[in-house]
Structures are given as structure tokens and as C-alpha cells.
Coordinates of C-alpha atoms in Angstrom, one line a residue:
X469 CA 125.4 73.3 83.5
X470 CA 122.9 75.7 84.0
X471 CA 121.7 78.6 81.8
X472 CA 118.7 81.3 81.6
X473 CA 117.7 80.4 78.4
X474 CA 114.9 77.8 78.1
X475 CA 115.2 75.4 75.4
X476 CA 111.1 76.2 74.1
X477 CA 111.7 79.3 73.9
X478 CA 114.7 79.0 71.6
X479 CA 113.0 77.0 69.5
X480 CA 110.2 79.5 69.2
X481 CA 113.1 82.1 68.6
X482 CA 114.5 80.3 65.5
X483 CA 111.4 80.9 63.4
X484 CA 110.6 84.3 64.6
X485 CA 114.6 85.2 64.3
X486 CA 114.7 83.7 60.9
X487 CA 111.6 85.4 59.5
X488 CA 112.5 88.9 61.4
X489 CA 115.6 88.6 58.8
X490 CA 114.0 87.9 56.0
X491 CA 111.3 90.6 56.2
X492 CA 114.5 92.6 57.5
X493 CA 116.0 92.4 53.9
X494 CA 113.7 93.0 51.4
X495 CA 116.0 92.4 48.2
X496 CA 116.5 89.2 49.1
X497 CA 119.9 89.0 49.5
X498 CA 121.2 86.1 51.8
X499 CA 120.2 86.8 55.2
X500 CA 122.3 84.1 56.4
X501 CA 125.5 86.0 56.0
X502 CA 123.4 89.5 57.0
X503 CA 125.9 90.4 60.1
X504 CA 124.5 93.1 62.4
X505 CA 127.7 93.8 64.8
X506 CA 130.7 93.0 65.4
X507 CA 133.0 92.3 68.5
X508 CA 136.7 92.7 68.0
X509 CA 136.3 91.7 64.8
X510 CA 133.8 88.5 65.3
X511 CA 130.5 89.0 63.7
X512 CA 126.7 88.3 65.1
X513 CA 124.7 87.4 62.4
X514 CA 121.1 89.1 61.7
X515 CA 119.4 85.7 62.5
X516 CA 120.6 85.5 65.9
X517 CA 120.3 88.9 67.2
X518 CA 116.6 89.3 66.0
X519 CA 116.3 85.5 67.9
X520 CA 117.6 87.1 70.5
X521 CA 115.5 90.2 70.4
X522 CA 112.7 88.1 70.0
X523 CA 113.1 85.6 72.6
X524 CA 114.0 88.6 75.3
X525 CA 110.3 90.2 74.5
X526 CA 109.0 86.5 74.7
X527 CA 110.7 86.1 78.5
X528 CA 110.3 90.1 79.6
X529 CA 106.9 91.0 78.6
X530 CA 103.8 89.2 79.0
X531 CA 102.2 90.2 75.2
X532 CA 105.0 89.7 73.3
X533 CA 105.9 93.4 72.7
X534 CA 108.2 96.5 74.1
X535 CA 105.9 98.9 76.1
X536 CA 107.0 102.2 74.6
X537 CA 108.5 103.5 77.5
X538 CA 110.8 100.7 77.8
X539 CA 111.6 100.0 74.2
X540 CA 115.5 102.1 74.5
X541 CA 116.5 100.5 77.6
X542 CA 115.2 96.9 76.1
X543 CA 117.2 97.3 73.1
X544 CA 119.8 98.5 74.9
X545 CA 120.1 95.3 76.9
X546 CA 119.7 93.1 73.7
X547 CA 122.3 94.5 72.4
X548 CA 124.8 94.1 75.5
X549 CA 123.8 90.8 75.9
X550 CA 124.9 89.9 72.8
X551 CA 128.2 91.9 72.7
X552 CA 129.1 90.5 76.7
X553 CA 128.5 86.8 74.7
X554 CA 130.9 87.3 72.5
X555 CA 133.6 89.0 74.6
X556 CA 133.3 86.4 77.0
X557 CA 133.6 83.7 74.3
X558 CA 137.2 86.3 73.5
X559 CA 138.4 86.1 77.3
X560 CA 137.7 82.3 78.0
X561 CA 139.8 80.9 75.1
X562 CA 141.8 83.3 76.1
X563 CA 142.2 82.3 79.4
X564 CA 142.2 78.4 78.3
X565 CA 139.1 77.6 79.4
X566 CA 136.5 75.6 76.7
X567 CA 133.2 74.8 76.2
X568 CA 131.3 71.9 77.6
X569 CA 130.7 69.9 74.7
X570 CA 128.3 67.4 75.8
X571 CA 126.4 69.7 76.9
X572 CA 126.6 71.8 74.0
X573 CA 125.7 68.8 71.5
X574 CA 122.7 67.7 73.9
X575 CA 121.1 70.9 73.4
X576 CA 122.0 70.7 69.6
X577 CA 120.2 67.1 69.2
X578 CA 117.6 68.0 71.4
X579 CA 116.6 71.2 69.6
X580 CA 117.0 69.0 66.0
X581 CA 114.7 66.3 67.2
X582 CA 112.5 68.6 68.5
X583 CA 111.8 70.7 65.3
X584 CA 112.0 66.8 62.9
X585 CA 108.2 67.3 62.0
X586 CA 108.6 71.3 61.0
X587 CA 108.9 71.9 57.0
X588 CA 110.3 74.8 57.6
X589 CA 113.1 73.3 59.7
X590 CA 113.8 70.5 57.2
X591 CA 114.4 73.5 54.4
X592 CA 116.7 75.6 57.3
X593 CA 117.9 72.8 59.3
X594 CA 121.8 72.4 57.4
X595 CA 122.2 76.8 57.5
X596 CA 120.9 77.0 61.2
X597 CA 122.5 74.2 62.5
X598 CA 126.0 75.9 63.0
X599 CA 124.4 79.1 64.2
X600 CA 122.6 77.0 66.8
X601 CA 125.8 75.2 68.0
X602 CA 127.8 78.4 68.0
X603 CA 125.2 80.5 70.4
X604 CA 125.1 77.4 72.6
X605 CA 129.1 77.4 72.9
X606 CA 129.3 80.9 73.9
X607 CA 127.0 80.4 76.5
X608 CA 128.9 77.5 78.1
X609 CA 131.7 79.5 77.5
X610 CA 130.1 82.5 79.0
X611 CA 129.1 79.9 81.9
X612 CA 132.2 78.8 82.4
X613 CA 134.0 82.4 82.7
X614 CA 131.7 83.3 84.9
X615 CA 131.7 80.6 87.5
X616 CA 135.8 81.2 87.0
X617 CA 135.5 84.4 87.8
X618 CA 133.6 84.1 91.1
X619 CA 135.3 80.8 92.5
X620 CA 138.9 82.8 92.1
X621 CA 137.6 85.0 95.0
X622 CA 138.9 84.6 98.1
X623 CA 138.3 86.4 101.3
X624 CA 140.6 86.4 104.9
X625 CA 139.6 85.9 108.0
X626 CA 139.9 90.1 108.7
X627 CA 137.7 90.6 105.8
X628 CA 134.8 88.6 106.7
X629 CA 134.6 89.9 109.7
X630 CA 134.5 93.7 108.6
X631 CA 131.9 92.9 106.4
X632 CA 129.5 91.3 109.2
X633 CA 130.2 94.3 110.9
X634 CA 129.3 96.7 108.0
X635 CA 126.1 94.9 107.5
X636 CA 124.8 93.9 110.5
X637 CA 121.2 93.8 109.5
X638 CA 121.7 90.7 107.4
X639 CA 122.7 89.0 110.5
X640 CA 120.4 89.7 113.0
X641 CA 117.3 88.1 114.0
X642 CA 114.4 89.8 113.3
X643 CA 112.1 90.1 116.4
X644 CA 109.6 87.4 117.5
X645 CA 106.5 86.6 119.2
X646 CA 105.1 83.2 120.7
X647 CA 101.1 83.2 120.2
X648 CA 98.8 80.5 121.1
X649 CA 95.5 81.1 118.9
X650 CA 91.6 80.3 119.1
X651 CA 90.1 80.6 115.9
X652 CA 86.6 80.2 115.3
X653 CA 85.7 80.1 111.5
X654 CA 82.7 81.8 110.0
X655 CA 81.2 80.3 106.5
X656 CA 81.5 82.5 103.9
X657 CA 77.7 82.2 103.2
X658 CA 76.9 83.2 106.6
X659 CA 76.1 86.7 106.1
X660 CA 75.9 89.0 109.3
X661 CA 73.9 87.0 111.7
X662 CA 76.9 84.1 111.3
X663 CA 79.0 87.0 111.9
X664 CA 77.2 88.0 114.9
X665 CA 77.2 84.8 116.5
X666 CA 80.5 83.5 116.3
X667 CA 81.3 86.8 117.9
X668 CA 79.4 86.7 120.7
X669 CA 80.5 82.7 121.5
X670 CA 83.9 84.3 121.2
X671 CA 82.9 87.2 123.5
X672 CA 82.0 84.1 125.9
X673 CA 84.7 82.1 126.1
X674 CA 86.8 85.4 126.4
X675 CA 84.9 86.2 129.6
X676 CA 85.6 82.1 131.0
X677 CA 89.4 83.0 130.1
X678 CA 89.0 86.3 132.4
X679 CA 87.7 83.5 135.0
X680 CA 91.2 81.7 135.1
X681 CA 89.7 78.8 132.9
X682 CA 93.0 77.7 130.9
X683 CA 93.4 79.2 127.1
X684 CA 95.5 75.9 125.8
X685 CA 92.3 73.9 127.0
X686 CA 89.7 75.9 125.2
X687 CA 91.3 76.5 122.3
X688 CA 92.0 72.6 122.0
X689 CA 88.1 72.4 122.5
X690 CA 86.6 75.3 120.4
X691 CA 89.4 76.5 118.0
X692 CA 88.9 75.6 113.9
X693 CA 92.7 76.7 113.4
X694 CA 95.3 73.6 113.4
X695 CA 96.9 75.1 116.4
X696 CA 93.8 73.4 118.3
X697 CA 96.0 70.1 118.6
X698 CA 98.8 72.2 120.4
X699 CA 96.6 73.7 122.7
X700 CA 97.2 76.8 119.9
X701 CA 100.2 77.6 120.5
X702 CA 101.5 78.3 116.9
X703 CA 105.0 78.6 117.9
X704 CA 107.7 81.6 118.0
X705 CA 106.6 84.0 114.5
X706 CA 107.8 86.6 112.8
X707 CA 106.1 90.2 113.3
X708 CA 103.8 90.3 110.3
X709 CA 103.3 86.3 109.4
X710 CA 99.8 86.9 110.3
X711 CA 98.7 89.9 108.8
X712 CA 98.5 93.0 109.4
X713 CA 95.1 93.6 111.5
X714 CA 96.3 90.4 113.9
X715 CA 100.2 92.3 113.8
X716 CA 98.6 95.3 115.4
X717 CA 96.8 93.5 118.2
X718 CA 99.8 91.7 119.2
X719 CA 102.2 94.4 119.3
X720 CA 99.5 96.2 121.8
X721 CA 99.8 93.0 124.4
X722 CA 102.2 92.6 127.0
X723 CA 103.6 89.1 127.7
X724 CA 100.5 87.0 129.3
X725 CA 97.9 89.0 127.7
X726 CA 94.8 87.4 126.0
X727 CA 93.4 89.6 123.2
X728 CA 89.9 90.6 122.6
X729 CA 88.1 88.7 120.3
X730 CA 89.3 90.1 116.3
X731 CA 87.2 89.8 113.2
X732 CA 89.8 88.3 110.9
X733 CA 88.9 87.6 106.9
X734 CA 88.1 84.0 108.0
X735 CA 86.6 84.1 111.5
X736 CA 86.9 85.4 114.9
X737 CA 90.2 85.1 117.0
X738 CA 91.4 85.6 120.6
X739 CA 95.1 85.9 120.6
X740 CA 97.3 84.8 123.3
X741 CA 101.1 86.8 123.8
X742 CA 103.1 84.0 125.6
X743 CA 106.4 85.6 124.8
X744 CA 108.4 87.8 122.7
X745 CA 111.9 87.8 122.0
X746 CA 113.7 91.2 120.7
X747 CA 116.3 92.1 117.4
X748 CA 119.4 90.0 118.3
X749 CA 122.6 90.5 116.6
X750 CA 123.9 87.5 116.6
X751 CA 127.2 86.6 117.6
X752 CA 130.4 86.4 114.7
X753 CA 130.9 83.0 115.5
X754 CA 127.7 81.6 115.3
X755 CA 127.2 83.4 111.3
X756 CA 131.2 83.4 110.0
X757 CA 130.0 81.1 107.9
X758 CA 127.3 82.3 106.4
X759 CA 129.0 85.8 106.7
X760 CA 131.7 84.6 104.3
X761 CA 129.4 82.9 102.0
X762 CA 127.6 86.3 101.3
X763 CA 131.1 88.1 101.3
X764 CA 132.2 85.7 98.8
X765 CA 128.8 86.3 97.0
X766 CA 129.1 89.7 96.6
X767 CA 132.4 90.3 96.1
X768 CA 132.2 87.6 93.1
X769 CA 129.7 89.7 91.3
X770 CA 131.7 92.6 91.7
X771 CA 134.5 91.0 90.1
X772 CA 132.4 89.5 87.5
X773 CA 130.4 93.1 86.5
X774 CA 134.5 94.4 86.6
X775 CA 135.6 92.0 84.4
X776 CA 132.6 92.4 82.0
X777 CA 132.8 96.7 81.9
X778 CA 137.1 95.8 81.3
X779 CA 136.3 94.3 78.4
X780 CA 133.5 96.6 77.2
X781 CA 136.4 99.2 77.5
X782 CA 139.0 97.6 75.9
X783 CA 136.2 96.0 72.9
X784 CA 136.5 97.2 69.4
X785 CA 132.3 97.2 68.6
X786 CA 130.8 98.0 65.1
X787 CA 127.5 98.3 65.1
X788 CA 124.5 97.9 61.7
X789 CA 122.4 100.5 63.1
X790 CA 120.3 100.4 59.8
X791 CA 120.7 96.7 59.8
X792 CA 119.3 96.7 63.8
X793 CA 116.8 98.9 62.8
X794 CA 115.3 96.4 60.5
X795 CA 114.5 94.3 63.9
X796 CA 113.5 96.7 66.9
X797 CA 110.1 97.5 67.2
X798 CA 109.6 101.6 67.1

């Protein structure tokens, strides 16, 4: 089972959650039973929505804090993501569906050993331990709903097909270009005059191609690129895979033409256009797999989001603003 949340940066969370609460509640009451929403009647506590708020700017933004500008759609997504745990946790019991307990008790010893040399863990360890295990089985629960969700989608024969023929950019190949290359490298240290004289050798053994000597031979002999032990011939590519300035001199040769020699960041190159192959849709029965795997795909998250908005709609939500308050950063 796989989930977003990396175990280091739970345990990170645990301190910071706890001590966001206590600073939270400056009377000292217990923080431990401080609950700051709840879902159909099931509370979040204090502790684990500032570890989650916590954590969230830990993974989302490189120094640790909400950019202004951000700070009402971040807390907005804290707080959904801790609501959708919850009502997925609802709907998978629910639906019969439980928790993977191994799983659940791996990450529950793993965190415990982890934290065995922490004071502050040996004085927490018996309150947080059941908050711990509960956030870990609503996120195998929330796994679990999920992946039932999506594998319950099923797609005909008739509906696979109209969907590779409403998207037929994500089956076609984009065009492509067979180049041979000849490469000839220029230190970075060489300063203009190295500059100058690759270019002219270059400019040379252009003029020998112009006199029907063979480009697979020379390039084999003179070119730094690890083409030179195909003769250059670099193989059918992309348009783009070699930058831009070498793009533009391709797409201005026809099939058989040799390039000038092009300053590239690394050297001097001739280019040599042996063939080019256009867009090509290809055909249903070569992608109906592949078609129907992205079909599948997409129409699994649909289903998911639906489900997740359903129960959104249907949720009774209460809300601590002032308790929330105490955590978000203004």
C-alpha cells in the first residue's frame, strides 16, 4: 500500500502539531481533547489538524511558510483534506471495506521506534499513540475506497473507441527525423581562437562532404559525439530532442541534405537529414489497449472526484473557526 505521506515528515509533524496546540490554548486546558471540526458527527482533534497543517507547508513550500498570496487557498485544502479523510473513513465501513492492519501497525511501530530516544515522545508517547493509529487507518481506508472506486469502472468496446476518436492527439506519433551527426568539441577554456579553429576544420570537412566523400566515414573519423561509432547516425528523434538552435537547422533541410557547420553550446556540428517521418495517427487496433487504459484512467478519477463532492454534499461539517485560527498563519 501506497500513500503520499512520508513517514519523516510525520514524525516531524507530531512535534510541531503538538506544540502548535499547546501554544493554540493558552489556559492550558487539555489540548488532547481540543477538537477543531467535525464530520457527521466524528471529531478531528487540534493535534492532528495543526500536524497536518504543518506537514502540508513542510511538503508545499520550500521555507516552511504560506506565501501570502496562497495562504486562503492552502488552508482551504488543509481543511478538505482532512474532512475527505474522514468521509471516506464514513463510506468505506460503510461499504464493508477495512483497513489494512499490517500495514497500519508497521507504520505505528516504525514511527514508535523511531521517536524511542525523544524525551518528549516518552512523556506523549501513551496520548499520541491512538491518534497516530487512527490517522493511519483512515488513510488505508481512504486508500482502499479509492482504489475501489476506480477498479469498479468499466468501459465497452463502443466507448473506447469514441474516446480514441475524441482525443486523437494522445494517439498519434509525433513527427520524426533520422540525423547522422559530426560533432567536434571545443574546450571550454579555448576562448575565441579555439572557437575559430574548430570552425574552420569544420568548414573543411564540409567542403570534402560537397566532394562526394561519405558523411558516415568522416564523422566516424573526426566526430567527438558518441554517434562517431555509428557512423553518426543518432537514430529516428523527436523534433526538439536537440535543442532548439539544432531544431531550426533541421527543419530548413530536405531529406539528403548536409547542414552547414552550427556553433552549438559544446562545439561545432554538421547535421545530416537522412529522413523524416510525418504525424501519424495511428491505427485503433494497434492503441485499443492503451486507449482503454487511459479511458479507464480518466473516467476512474471522474468517478472518484464524484464520489468525494457526493459526500461533501450530503456531509454534516462543524467547523472551530476560532479554534483553526489558533493554527493558520495570517
Amino acid at each position: 500500500m501506497r500513500v503520499s505521506l512520508k513517514r519523516c515528515m510525520w514524525v516531524c509533524g507530531l512535534v510541531l502539531g503538538f506544540q502548535a496546540a499547546v501554544s493554540a490554548q493558552e489556559s492550558g486546558a487539555e489540548v488532547f481533547g481540543a477538537v477543531a471540526l467535525r464530520v457527521n458527527g466524528e471529531p478531528v482533534y487540534l493535534v492532528e489538524y495543526a500536524n497536518a497543517y504543518r506537514q502540508g507547508m513542510k511538503n508545499r513550500f520550500y521555507h516552511g511558510s504560506v506565501p501570502e498570496g496562497e495562504l486562503k487557498s492552502f488552508n482551504q485544502q488543509v481543511l478538505d483534506t482532512q474532512v475527505n479523510l474522514v468521509l471516506a473513513e464514513q463510506e468505506a465501513l460503510s461499504r464493508g471495506l477495512a483497513f489494512d492492519a499490517a500495514w497500519v501497525e508497521k507504520n505505528v511501530a516504525e514511527l514508535d521506534a523511531a521517536n524511542q530516544s525523544s524525551e518528549q515522545w516518552a512523556v506523549l508517547r501513551e496520548r499520541w499513540l491512538p491518534r497516530v493509529r487512527l490517522s493511519y487507518e483512515r488513510q488505508s481506508l481512504l486508500a482502499r475506497l479509492e482504489t475501489y472506486v476506480r477498479d469498479s469502472v468499466r468501459a465497452t468496446d463502443a466507448e473506447v473507441l469514441a474516446y480514441y476518436q475524441q482525443k486523437p492527439e494522445s494517439f498519434t506519433q509525433p513527427p520524426r527525423q533520422r540525423v547522422s551527426l559530426l560533432l567536434m568539441k571545443v574546450d571550454p577554456s579555448a576562448g575565441a581562437e579555439g572557437w575559430r579553429r574548430v570552425g574552420e576544420a569544420a568548414a573543411q570537412l564540409r567542403k570534402r562532404l560537397d566532394g562526394a566523400e561519405n558523411f558516415s566515414d568522416l564523422a566516424e573519423e573526426f566526430s567527438d559525439d558518441p554517434s562517431a561509432a555509428n557512423g553518426g547516425d543518432m537514430g529516428y528523434l523527436h523534433q526538439g530532442m536537440l535543442g532548439t538552435d539544432a531544431q531550426l537547422v533541421l527543419d530548413a533541410l530536405a531529406i539528403g541534405d548536409i547542414s552547414e557547420p552550427v556553433m552549438l553550446l559544446d562545439g561545432v556540428a554538421l547535421f545530416h537529414l537522412t529522413d523524416r517521418i510525418p504525424a501519424n495517427l495511428q491505427a485503433f487496433t494497434v492503441v485499443r489497449e492503451r486507449a482503454k487504459g487511459l479511458y479507464l484512467r480518466e473516467r476512474g478519477e471522474l468517478e472518484w472526484q464524484a464520489l468525494l463532492f457526493k459526500l461533501r454534499q450530503g456531509a454534516d461539517i462543524e467547523i472551530d473557526e476560532a479554534l483553526l485560527a489558533t493554527v493558520i498563519h495570517k
